[in-house]
Amino acid sequence: MKNWKSYIMAVGLLFGVSSCVFEEHVPEPAVADAEMRLSVSISSGTRAGDPGTDHGEWSADWETLGVYVVYTNGRVLSFSIPQSEFKAPYSKVFSVFEGTAQVYAVAFPSGHTPPVCTTVAEVQNMRTLDIASISGGDDAKQKYIQNIFSGISDSADIVKDRNNRIDVTCTRLAAKIDVQWDAQGAYENGKFTKASMSKITLKGLAQGYMFPSEVSNPTYTTTQIVAAFTAGDAISERNGRTYFYTFPGVNNAINFTVSYDDGSGAVNQKYTATFKESSNPNTWYKVNIKVNGTTASATEGNHELELSQTPTGN
């Protein structure tokens, strides 16, 4: 009997050992136990030598900073920091994971809450609001477009118990289209008693990408009128200057109408000047429109814009 008991105990011990050997190991969850000091600079200047009046482009009117730590292994951390907690010189410590990562940052204007992203694609394909959803008229829409700033850091290795510092420069997302016109030549030959610019509109995107350079297959909506200017006094009708902000990525077009009068009644002539290349982020475009008789020309720098004319009466 003693031998049987010893045998049973031995078998029991053997099974006990086996169960320990083949027990499934559950790894402990990763802990964000590394620190990263993020420094963000907001570069607001876009005028690139523009001698015109400052319309707020040297300031940055943003409300919330969206911070997205994107790791090479696909992990993404999202943070949303109110400007009140991220004062200049815009430096803050974040608890993050170890690994190799880049930081994507967006300074969002009022009315746009930073989205929570969980994948790299969600970060890289992040979009602005559609300006159709912004109330307050054209001025409010232009202010929203003007005050979005985004940037991407260099890749960095984040290591626990080390001073990890990452710097990001956020630049203005929008392109600035600056339009100057001169209709004086339309009536200097004495044929017209009046020739004036009456309305200028810009065709562009109602919604753009926060990180255009990271989007491999952009899908843009059809361009539409995104801003308008109406000459409101005699001086601005003959010659003047206005500007628009627009999301980059497409060939923008400027529509303008010149009103002619030879004494027998006013006739409106409509023109469209289209850019030959798509607009770039944080870039200033200076467009000059000249009217001579019933013909017009439009240039951007040293480049002619494609000009078309709508038949009178349409």
XYZ file of C-alpha atoms in Angstrom:
314
model
C 0.000 0.000 0.000
C 2.784 2.401 0.777
C 4.226 1.912 -2.705
C 0.861 2.775 -4.373
C 0.470 5.879 -2.228
C 3.964 7.031 -3.157
C 3.204 6.449 -6.835
C -0.041 8.456 -6.690
C 1.687 11.354 -4.903
C 4.486 11.327 -7.466
C 2.022 11.442 -10.385
C 0.115 14.230 -8.680
C 3.281 16.240 -8.247
C 4.205 15.615 -11.880
C 0.860 16.954 -13.118
C 1.185 19.878 -10.791
C 4.562 20.775 -12.249
C 3.237 20.334 -15.789
C 0.354 22.712 -15.174
C 2.794 25.389 -14.033
C 5.039 24.901 -17.047
C 2.250 25.266 -19.629
C 0.280 28.016 -17.908
C -0.352 30.957 -20.296
C 1.757 34.014 -19.480
C -0.150 37.307 -19.434
C 2.242 40.252 -19.939
C 1.822 43.312 -17.785
C 0.290 46.259 -19.648
C 2.721 48.873 -20.948
C 3.066 51.897 -18.730
C 3.644 55.446 -19.935
C 6.574 55.880 -17.593
C 8.840 58.024 -19.789
C 8.766 61.806 -19.907
C 8.890 64.032 -22.974
C 9.338 67.794 -22.839
C 7.611 69.320 -25.847
C 8.445 72.833 -26.999
C 6.158 74.381 -29.610
C 6.755 77.608 -31.535
C 3.989 79.288 -33.534
C 5.297 81.001 -36.675
C 2.580 83.387 -37.821
C 4.267 85.450 -40.565
C 3.122 84.669 -44.123
C 3.497 87.973 -45.898
C 6.915 87.240 -47.402
C 7.749 90.870 -48.023
C 4.169 91.983 -48.554
C 4.239 95.800 -48.126
C 0.498 95.975 -47.500
C -1.368 96.541 -44.275
C -1.077 93.908 -41.539
C -4.510 92.280 -41.272
C -3.608 90.116 -38.292
C -1.227 87.750 -40.048
C 1.559 88.550 -37.583
C -0.546 87.176 -34.729
C -1.937 83.724 -33.973
C -5.429 83.626 -32.497
C -5.664 79.978 -31.431
C -7.422 78.361 -28.471
C -6.374 74.704 -28.073
C -3.238 72.755 -28.952
C -3.687 69.210 -30.225
C -0.593 67.046 -29.651
C -0.248 63.637 -31.317
C 2.731 61.405 -30.458
C 3.054 58.949 -33.355
C 5.321 55.929 -32.831
C 6.974 53.846 -35.540
C 5.202 50.761 -34.153
C 1.801 52.343 -34.870
C 0.976 53.513 -31.353
C -0.616 56.967 -31.147
C -1.089 59.159 -28.075
C -3.494 62.122 -28.250
C -3.378 65.175 -25.980
C -5.509 68.330 -25.934
C -4.027 71.351 -24.146
C -5.877 74.682 -23.675
C -3.741 77.687 -24.483
C -4.234 78.870 -20.891
C -2.197 75.840 -19.752
C 0.427 76.161 -22.467
C 1.780 79.665 -22.163
C 4.724 81.045 -24.112
C 7.418 79.866 -24.593
C 5.007 76.913 -25.041
C 6.854 74.122 -23.245
C 5.224 71.257 -21.350
C 6.151 67.794 -20.016
C 4.067 64.781 -21.134
C 3.999 61.200 -19.806
C 4.623 58.957 -22.801
C 5.913 55.499 -23.757
C 9.443 54.592 -24.728
C 10.067 54.222 -28.440
C 10.849 56.102 -31.637
C 8.252 58.744 -32.432
C 7.333 62.000 -34.134
C 5.060 64.676 -32.727
C 2.295 66.145 -34.876
C 0.898 69.378 -33.451
C -2.048 71.582 -34.427
C -3.035 74.919 -32.923
C -6.825 74.963 -33.301
C -8.842 78.206 -33.365
C -11.952 78.733 -31.284
C -14.837 76.459 -32.202
C -12.732 73.475 -33.298
C -12.117 70.774 -30.684
C -9.013 68.649 -31.344
C -10.072 65.135 -32.377
C -8.862 62.036 -30.516
C -6.827 59.929 -32.958
C -5.944 56.268 -32.405
C -4.155 55.442 -35.679
C -1.367 57.003 -37.715
C -3.718 57.401 -40.701
C -6.210 59.365 -38.599
C -3.483 61.823 -37.643
C -1.983 62.216 -41.104
C -5.394 62.593 -42.793
C -6.840 64.972 -40.211
C -9.088 67.616 -41.758
C -10.209 71.106 -40.931
C -13.821 71.983 -40.380
C -15.919 72.663 -43.455
C -16.335 76.437 -43.408
C -20.028 75.951 -44.244
C -20.421 74.883 -40.600
C -18.969 78.152 -39.289
C -21.516 80.814 -38.428
C -20.813 84.529 -38.518
C -20.444 85.247 -42.216
C -17.366 85.573 -44.433
C -15.286 87.346 -41.774
C -15.717 84.472 -39.310
C -14.854 81.912 -41.985
C -11.732 83.815 -43.006
C -10.666 84.158 -39.362
C -10.989 80.398 -38.882
C -8.913 79.608 -41.987
C -6.308 82.200 -41.029
C -5.730 80.877 -37.504
C -4.899 77.196 -38.016
C -1.239 76.303 -37.448
C 0.325 72.855 -37.824
C 3.737 71.213 -37.723
C 5.622 67.916 -37.438
C 8.773 67.248 -35.418
C 11.816 65.275 -36.450
C 11.870 61.629 -35.430
C 13.257 61.086 -31.910
C 14.052 58.165 -29.589
C 12.180 58.450 -26.293
C 13.999 56.645 -23.463
C 12.906 56.151 -19.866
C 14.863 58.116 -17.207
C 16.336 60.399 -19.853
C 15.776 64.052 -20.672
C 13.691 63.649 -23.845
C 13.073 66.945 -25.622
C 11.155 67.399 -28.864
C 10.668 70.694 -30.716
C 7.862 71.467 -33.166
C 7.364 74.597 -35.259
C 3.753 75.184 -36.286
C 3.216 77.379 -39.343
C 0.051 78.828 -40.797
C -1.830 76.262 -42.865
C -3.530 78.774 -45.145
C -2.286 80.347 -48.344
C -2.822 84.096 -48.653
C -4.145 85.423 -51.964
C -3.460 89.153 -52.189
C -5.282 90.894 -55.060
C -4.464 94.365 -56.402
C -6.367 95.834 -59.303
C -6.203 98.842 -61.618
C -9.145 99.683 -63.860
C -7.849 103.135 -64.770
C -6.783 102.027 -68.248
C -10.318 100.976 -69.120
C -11.538 104.513 -69.724
C -8.404 106.571 -70.314
C -9.055 106.323 -74.083
C -12.251 108.326 -73.569
C -14.578 105.578 -74.772
C -16.044 104.904 -71.340
C -17.396 107.422 -68.864
C -17.009 104.807 -66.140
C -15.098 101.570 -65.710
C -14.900 100.080 -62.252
C -14.249 96.887 -60.333
C -17.484 95.903 -58.624
C -16.897 92.471 -57.082
C -14.075 89.972 -56.520
C -14.532 86.404 -55.285
C -12.129 83.541 -54.641
C -12.766 79.923 -55.553
C -11.020 77.435 -53.291
C -11.507 74.616 -50.833
C -14.159 74.748 -48.145
C -12.228 72.091 -46.189
C -8.540 71.207 -46.110
C -6.000 68.818 -44.588
C -4.052 69.742 -41.439
C -0.893 67.997 -42.711
C -1.029 68.242 -46.534
C 2.474 66.822 -47.033
C 1.519 63.598 -45.212
C -1.596 62.804 -47.265
C -0.729 60.229 -49.921
C -4.103 60.170 -51.689
C -5.898 63.456 -51.032
C -9.574 63.674 -51.915
C -10.632 67.272 -52.309
C -14.160 68.501 -52.613
C -15.133 70.587 -55.639
C -13.867 74.150 -55.379
C -16.428 76.780 -54.531
C -16.665 80.446 -53.637
C -14.940 80.678 -50.250
C -14.560 84.452 -49.907
C -15.868 87.639 -51.496
C -15.026 91.340 -51.688
C -17.318 94.084 -52.938
C -15.894 97.487 -53.791
C -17.782 99.941 -51.619
C -16.511 103.373 -52.642
C -15.474 105.230 -55.782
C -11.757 104.966 -55.077
C -11.745 101.216 -54.479
C -13.842 100.712 -57.613
C -11.129 102.189 -59.830
C -8.063 100.716 -58.118
C -7.473 99.030 -54.822
C -6.395 95.963 -52.936
C -7.941 93.127 -50.960
C -6.862 89.732 -49.684
C -8.216 86.263 -48.980
C -7.092 83.231 -46.981
C -7.717 79.764 -48.382
C -6.873 76.143 -47.678
C -3.992 74.964 -49.902
C -3.958 72.090 -52.352
C -5.874 73.156 -55.470
C -5.629 75.597 -58.377
C -7.466 78.591 -56.981
C -9.425 80.954 -59.197
C -10.323 84.621 -58.851
C -13.603 85.829 -60.299
C -13.985 89.548 -60.867
C -16.544 91.779 -62.508
C -15.831 95.077 -64.256
C -18.675 97.497 -64.874
C -18.368 99.573 -68.072
C -20.451 102.570 -69.075
C -20.047 104.522 -72.331
C -22.941 106.828 -71.533
C -25.645 104.537 -72.864
C -25.884 102.373 -69.744
C -23.695 100.141 -67.632
C -22.622 96.696 -68.848
C -21.007 94.139 -66.537
C -18.175 91.996 -67.853
C -17.175 88.908 -65.845
C -13.673 87.400 -65.816
C -12.064 84.364 -64.193
C -8.311 84.195 -63.514
C -7.152 80.668 -62.647
C -3.836 79.683 -61.079
C -1.803 77.245 -63.186
C -0.492 75.436 -60.092
C -2.019 74.406 -56.793
C -1.512 76.696 -53.812
C 0.918 75.764 -51.033
C 0.558 76.100 -47.250
C 1.877 79.211 -45.536
C 2.539 80.988 -48.848
C 1.753 84.518 -50.017
C 0.502 85.023 -53.585
C 0.366 88.556 -55.010
C -2.057 88.872 -57.938
C -2.184 91.987 -60.141
C -5.242 92.644 -62.291
C -5.128 95.310 -64.993
C -8.036 96.385 -67.165
C -7.408 97.986 -70.570
C -10.523 98.806 -72.543
C -12.735 95.745 -72.283
C -9.798 93.371 -71.885
C -8.056 92.380 -68.678
C -4.834 90.678 -67.620
C -3.944 88.901 -64.385
C -0.478 87.949 -63.171
C 0.959 86.309 -60.036
C 4.578 87.308 -59.653
C 6.140 86.632 -63.058
C 3.439 84.130 -64.021
C 0.392 84.765 -66.172
C -2.852 83.377 -64.789
C -5.232 81.638 -67.168
C -7.866 84.261 -67.915
C -11.317 83.516 -69.296
C -14.156 85.891 -70.042
C -17.849 85.240 -69.613
C -19.910 86.626 -72.489
C -21.757 89.827 -71.638
C -25.252 89.168 -70.366
C -24.453 85.828 -68.693
